[in-house]
Short mmCIF file of C-alpha atoms and ligand atoms in Angstrom, two decimals:
data_model
loop_
_atom_site.label_atom_id
_atom_site.label_comp_id
_atom_site.label_asym_id
_atom_site.label_seq_id
_atom_site.Cartn_x
_atom_site.Cartn_y
_atom_site.Cartn_z
CA MET X 26 3.09 -18.68 -38.15
CA SER X 27 3.13 -15.41 -36.25
CA VAL X 28 2.50 -15.29 -32.54
CA GLY X 29 -0.66 -13.88 -30.99
CA ARG X 30 -1.03 -10.43 -29.44
CA LEU X 31 -1.61 -9.85 -25.75
CA TYR X 32 -4.23 -7.20 -24.99
CA GLY X 33 -4.41 -5.72 -21.49
CA LEU X 34 -7.91 -4.31 -21.32
CA GLY X 35 -8.83 -1.81 -18.62
CA LEU X 36 -12.50 -2.31 -17.78
CA GLY X 37 -13.04 0.54 -15.32
CA PRO X 38 -14.28 0.42 -11.73
CA GLY X 39 -17.26 -1.90 -12.18
CA ASP X 40 -20.11 -0.28 -14.08
CA PRO X 41 -20.04 -1.91 -17.56
CA GLU X 42 -21.01 1.44 -19.08
CA LEU X 43 -17.59 2.77 -18.05
CA LEU X 44 -15.84 0.43 -20.47
CA THR X 45 -14.21 2.18 -23.41
CA LEU X 46 -15.43 1.46 -26.93
CA LYS X 47 -11.94 0.22 -27.73
CA ALA X 48 -11.85 -2.25 -24.83
CA LEU X 49 -15.25 -3.60 -25.85
CA ARG X 50 -14.26 -4.00 -29.50
CA LEU X 51 -11.03 -5.82 -28.64
CA LEU X 52 -12.75 -7.99 -26.05
CA ARG X 53 -15.31 -9.16 -28.60
CA ALA X 54 -12.66 -9.87 -31.21
CA ALA X 55 -10.32 -11.95 -29.03
CA PRO X 56 -10.61 -15.75 -29.30
CA VAL X 57 -9.22 -16.21 -25.77
CA VAL X 58 -10.10 -14.23 -22.65
CA ALA X 59 -7.96 -14.39 -19.49
CA TYR X 60 -8.60 -12.78 -16.13
CA PRO X 61 -7.44 -12.76 -12.51
CA ALA X 62 -9.71 -14.56 -10.04
CA PRO X 63 -9.57 -15.61 -6.40
CA VAL X 64 -8.66 -19.22 -5.62
CA ASP X 65 -12.35 -19.97 -5.03
CA GLY X 66 -14.99 -17.81 -6.58
CA ASP X 67 -15.76 -15.35 -9.31
CA SER X 68 -13.50 -12.88 -11.07
CA PHE X 69 -14.60 -9.26 -10.55
CA ALA X 70 -13.07 -8.32 -13.92
CA ARG X 71 -14.99 -11.08 -15.70
CA ARG X 72 -18.22 -10.04 -14.00
CA ILE X 73 -17.92 -6.52 -15.44
CA VAL X 74 -18.03 -7.83 -19.01
CA ALA X 75 -19.96 -11.08 -18.53
CA GLN X 76 -22.79 -9.90 -20.80
CA TRP X 77 -20.36 -9.73 -23.75
CA LEU X 78 -18.74 -13.16 -23.26
CA ASP X 79 -21.27 -14.81 -25.51
CA ARG X 80 -19.17 -15.87 -28.47
CA GLY X 81 -17.77 -19.15 -27.18
CA GLN X 82 -14.42 -17.54 -26.38
CA ARG X 83 -12.02 -19.76 -24.49
CA GLU X 84 -11.48 -18.54 -20.93
CA ILE X 85 -8.40 -18.79 -18.75
CA ALA X 86 -8.77 -17.93 -15.05
CA ILE X 87 -5.52 -16.97 -13.39
CA ARG X 88 -6.10 -17.81 -9.72
CA PHE X 89 -4.42 -15.52 -7.20
CA PRO X 90 -4.56 -16.27 -3.47
CA MET X 91 -6.25 -13.15 -2.01
CA ARG X 92 -4.33 -13.17 1.24
CA PRO X 93 -2.18 -10.52 2.90
CA GLY X 94 1.41 -10.09 1.74
CA PRO X 95 3.12 -10.50 -1.60
CA PRO X 96 1.84 -13.16 -4.01
CA PRO X 97 3.77 -16.46 -4.25
CA ALA X 98 7.08 -15.85 -6.02
CA ASP X 99 6.40 -17.87 -9.16
CA ILE X 100 2.73 -17.01 -9.67
CA TYR X 101 3.33 -14.57 -12.54
CA ARG X 102 5.88 -16.83 -14.20
CA VAL X 103 3.45 -19.77 -14.17
CA ALA X 104 0.56 -17.57 -15.38
CA ALA X 105 2.71 -16.09 -18.15
CA ALA X 106 3.72 -19.58 -19.29
CA ARG X 107 0.03 -20.55 -19.65
CA LEU X 108 -0.65 -17.46 -21.72
CA ALA X 109 2.53 -17.89 -23.76
CA ALA X 110 1.37 -21.36 -24.85
CA VAL X 111 -1.76 -19.74 -26.34
CA LEU X 112 0.14 -16.85 -27.94
CA ASP X 113 2.60 -19.33 -29.48
CA ARG X 114 -0.33 -20.92 -31.33
CA GLY X 115 -0.99 -17.55 -32.95
CA GLU X 116 -4.10 -16.75 -30.88
CA ASP X 117 -4.71 -13.31 -29.38
CA ILE X 118 -5.58 -13.01 -25.69
CA ALA X 119 -7.66 -10.31 -24.03
CA TYR X 120 -6.49 -10.07 -20.40
CA LEU X 121 -9.26 -8.42 -18.37
CA CYS X 122 -8.23 -5.82 -15.83
CA GLN X 123 -10.58 -4.17 -13.34
CA GLY X 124 -9.91 -0.42 -13.40
CA ASP X 125 -6.72 0.38 -15.27
CA PRO X 126 -4.28 -2.44 -16.22
CA LEU X 127 -1.20 -0.63 -14.94
CA PHE X 128 -2.64 0.83 -11.75
CA TYR X 129 -1.98 -1.83 -9.07
CA GLY X 130 -3.08 -4.49 -11.52
CA SER X 131 -1.97 -8.12 -11.90
CA PHE X 132 -1.43 -7.36 -15.58
CA ALA X 133 1.87 -5.62 -14.75
CA GLY X 134 3.23 -8.87 -13.30
CA ILE X 135 2.22 -10.78 -16.45
CA LEU X 136 3.65 -8.06 -18.68
CA ASP X 137 7.07 -8.40 -17.03
CA TRP X 138 7.30 -11.95 -18.36
CA LEU X 139 5.74 -11.55 -21.81
CA ALA X 140 6.50 -8.04 -23.07
CA GLY X 141 9.85 -8.89 -24.64
CA ASP X 142 8.58 -11.87 -26.62
CA TYR X 143 5.06 -10.98 -27.77
CA PRO X 144 3.32 -7.90 -29.20
CA VAL X 145 1.27 -6.14 -26.55
CA THR X 146 -1.50 -3.55 -26.69
CA ILE X 147 -2.76 -1.94 -23.49
CA VAL X 148 -6.08 -0.11 -23.27
CA PRO X 149 -6.32 2.20 -20.26
CA GLY X 150 -9.38 2.10 -18.04
CA VAL X 151 -11.04 4.42 -15.54
CA ALA X 152 -8.94 3.92 -12.40
CA SER X 153 -10.42 3.85 -8.91
CA PRO X 154 -9.27 7.32 -7.72
CA MET X 155 -11.10 8.90 -10.66
CA ALA X 156 -14.19 6.75 -10.17
CA CYS X 157 -14.26 7.49 -6.43
CA ALA X 158 -13.87 11.25 -6.90
CA ALA X 159 -16.75 11.18 -9.37
CA ALA X 160 -18.89 9.10 -7.01
CA ALA X 161 -18.24 11.52 -4.15
CA SER X 162 -18.39 14.66 -6.32
CA VAL X 163 -15.14 15.95 -4.83
CA PRO X 164 -12.07 17.22 -6.70
CA LEU X 165 -9.05 14.94 -6.55
CA VAL X 166 -6.64 17.82 -7.13
CA GLN X 167 -6.89 21.37 -8.37
CA ARG X 168 -4.55 24.07 -9.65
CA ASP X 169 -0.98 23.44 -8.36
CA GLU X 170 -1.84 20.64 -5.93
CA SER X 171 -0.22 17.24 -6.19
CA LEU X 172 -1.83 13.87 -5.58
CA VAL X 173 -0.30 10.84 -3.90
CA VAL X 174 -1.72 7.35 -4.05
CA LEU X 175 -1.04 5.25 -0.99
CA PRO X 176 -1.84 1.62 -0.20
CA ALA X 177 -3.37 1.29 3.27
CA THR X 178 -1.24 -1.85 3.65
CA LEU X 179 1.78 0.35 4.52
CA PRO X 180 3.04 0.16 8.11
CA GLU X 181 1.28 2.72 10.31
CA ALA X 182 4.26 5.07 10.78
CA GLU X 183 4.97 5.08 7.04
CA LEU X 184 1.34 5.76 6.19
CA ALA X 185 1.28 8.62 8.69
CA ALA X 186 4.49 10.18 7.34
CA ARG X 187 3.33 10.02 3.72
CA LEU X 188 -0.15 11.35 4.52
CA ALA X 189 1.30 14.16 6.62
CA ALA X 190 3.40 15.26 3.63
CA SER X 191 0.51 15.11 1.14
CA GLU X 192 -1.85 17.80 -0.07
CA ALA X 193 -4.24 15.29 -1.57
CA ALA X 194 -4.23 11.52 -1.30
CA ALA X 195 -6.16 8.52 -2.56
CA VAL X 196 -5.72 5.61 -0.15
CA VAL X 197 -6.48 2.23 -1.69
CA LYS X 198 -6.68 -1.38 -0.44
CA LEU X 199 -8.64 -0.49 2.69
CA GLY X 200 -10.41 -3.64 3.95
CA ARG X 201 -8.90 -4.75 7.25
CA HIS X 202 -6.44 -1.82 7.15
CA PHE X 203 -9.19 0.75 7.54
CA ALA X 204 -8.93 1.08 11.33
CA LYS X 205 -5.24 1.90 11.00
CA LEU X 206 -5.95 4.60 8.41
CA ARG X 207 -8.65 6.09 10.59
CA ARG X 208 -6.27 6.24 13.57
CA VAL X 209 -3.60 7.93 11.46
CA LEU X 210 -6.04 10.52 10.08
CA ALA X 211 -7.30 11.29 13.58
CA GLU X 212 -3.74 11.80 14.81
CA LEU X 213 -3.00 14.11 11.87
CA ASN X 214 -6.23 16.00 12.52
CA ARG X 215 -7.41 15.24 8.98
CA LEU X 216 -10.28 12.90 9.69
CA ASP X 217 -12.89 15.53 8.88
CA ALA X 218 -11.45 16.09 5.40
CA ALA X 219 -11.61 12.42 4.43
CA VAL X 220 -14.26 10.86 2.21
CA TYR X 221 -14.90 7.14 2.01
CA VAL X 222 -16.08 5.45 -1.21
CA GLU X 223 -16.94 1.78 -1.48
CA HIS X 224 -17.77 -0.10 -4.73
CA ALA X 225 -17.70 3.09 -6.81
CA SER X 226 -19.95 2.99 -9.88
CA LEU X 227 -21.66 -0.27 -8.85
CA THR X 228 -25.25 -0.57 -7.67
CA ASN X 229 -23.99 -1.12 -4.10
CA GLN X 230 -21.82 2.04 -4.17
CA ARG X 231 -21.52 3.76 -0.80
CA VAL X 232 -20.13 7.25 -0.16
CA ALA X 233 -19.75 8.54 3.39
CA PRO X 234 -17.65 10.82 5.59
CA LEU X 235 -14.77 8.54 6.56
CA ALA X 236 -15.26 9.37 10.23
CA ALA X 237 -18.74 7.81 10.11
CA VAL X 238 -17.65 4.41 8.73
CA ASP X 239 -17.62 1.31 10.92
CA PRO X 240 -14.22 -0.41 10.36
CA ALA X 241 -15.90 -3.82 10.59
CA SER X 242 -17.97 -3.02 7.49
CA VAL X 243 -15.15 -2.04 5.13
CA PRO X 244 -14.54 -4.28 2.08
CA TYR X 245 -11.41 -4.50 -0.04
CA PHE X 246 -12.96 -2.46 -2.86
CA ALA X 247 -13.00 0.77 -0.92
CA THR X 248 -10.91 3.93 -1.24
CA ALA X 249 -10.38 7.01 0.91
CA LEU X 250 -9.88 10.46 -0.56
CA VAL X 251 -8.10 12.90 1.72
CA ARG X 252 -7.54 16.46 0.61
CA ARG X 253 -6.12 19.32 2.62
CA ARG X 254 -8.55 22.21 2.36
CA ARG X 255 -7.09 25.37 0.86
CA PRO X 256 -7.52 28.51 3.00
CA GLU X 257 -10.11 29.91 0.58
CA GLU X 258 -12.18 26.69 0.92
CA ALA X 259 -12.16 26.66 4.74
C1 SAM B 13 -5.50 -4.14 -6.59
S1 SAM B 13 -6.14 -2.51 -6.65
C2 SAM B 13 -6.70 -2.47 -8.31
C3 SAM B 13 -6.94 -1.10 -8.80
C4 SAM B 13 -7.50 -1.05 -10.22
N1 SAM B 13 -6.57 -1.62 -11.17
C5 SAM B 13 -7.83 0.39 -10.59
O1 SAM B 13 -7.36 0.87 -11.64
O2 SAM B 13 -8.56 1.02 -9.84
C6 SAM B 13 -7.62 -2.63 -5.76
C7 SAM B 13 -7.96 -1.38 -4.96
O3 SAM B 13 -8.45 -0.37 -5.82
C8 SAM B 13 -9.52 0.33 -5.20
N2 SAM B 13 -10.74 0.14 -5.99
C9 SAM B 13 -10.86 -0.53 -7.15
N3 SAM B 13 -12.11 -0.46 -7.61
C10 SAM B 13 -12.81 0.29 -6.73
C11 SAM B 13 -14.16 0.72 -6.68
N4 SAM B 13 -15.03 0.39 -7.64
N5 SAM B 13 -14.54 1.49 -5.62
C12 SAM B 13 -13.67 1.84 -4.66
N6 SAM B 13 -12.37 1.46 -4.68
C13 SAM B 13 -11.95 0.69 -5.69
C14 SAM B 13 -9.70 -0.26 -3.79
O4 SAM B 13 -8.97 0.53 -2.88
C15 SAM B 13 -9.06 -1.63 -3.96
O5 SAM B 13 -8.56 -2.11 -2.73
#
């Protein structure tokens, strides 16, 4: 008997209409659906496609502790072993990924363990920098500019150095790190050029000048876009 195929399905930033046709087709065809979820509570990825999980598919929640710092060392190995047991029975698995599977996604950790032994198909999804730029109606990059993506979890000095060197940046994983980012942008005199986007594409989407955002109100699903204005745009 041949082994099953692992599908990493990018689901986009949250609005179900931003799913690709391919992701939807593969989701509906898979007998088993797996997804990351917090230790207690719902999976954001599952919520995006909940309306299509109506075929009695078996579900596997991979629980990740959503706390600061790296995940427990063996979490991906244990998760991969659970999925491998299904694949060994010849069943395909659709692993649901919010945004894009390979852009800061848990799928990459699973892939490390399974890619050599099982066939894999990955369907890209709309990643958060793209969704946030669209929500804010601002260009991410133009002409010969380059874009850096930075996690706000970096130490303050490192974040400052990388932002100072960037023409355009998307800063992800804001949450409790927002106040630090705001301080850094103020020191670099780039606060006025920063846009804040929370829950892009969802009904509770919020777009605001970053300078106007109360740090106490910032959730994890928020991104800052910081672009150095070109002289002709000043
Ligand atoms: C672990 S990363 C996952 C990124 C995801 N795989 C993607 O392709 O966008 C989570 C971070 O992405 C950003 N993010 C994801 N979805 C977002 C959304 N709908 N609106 C704003 N930021 C989002 C936030 O900065 C969040 O902290």
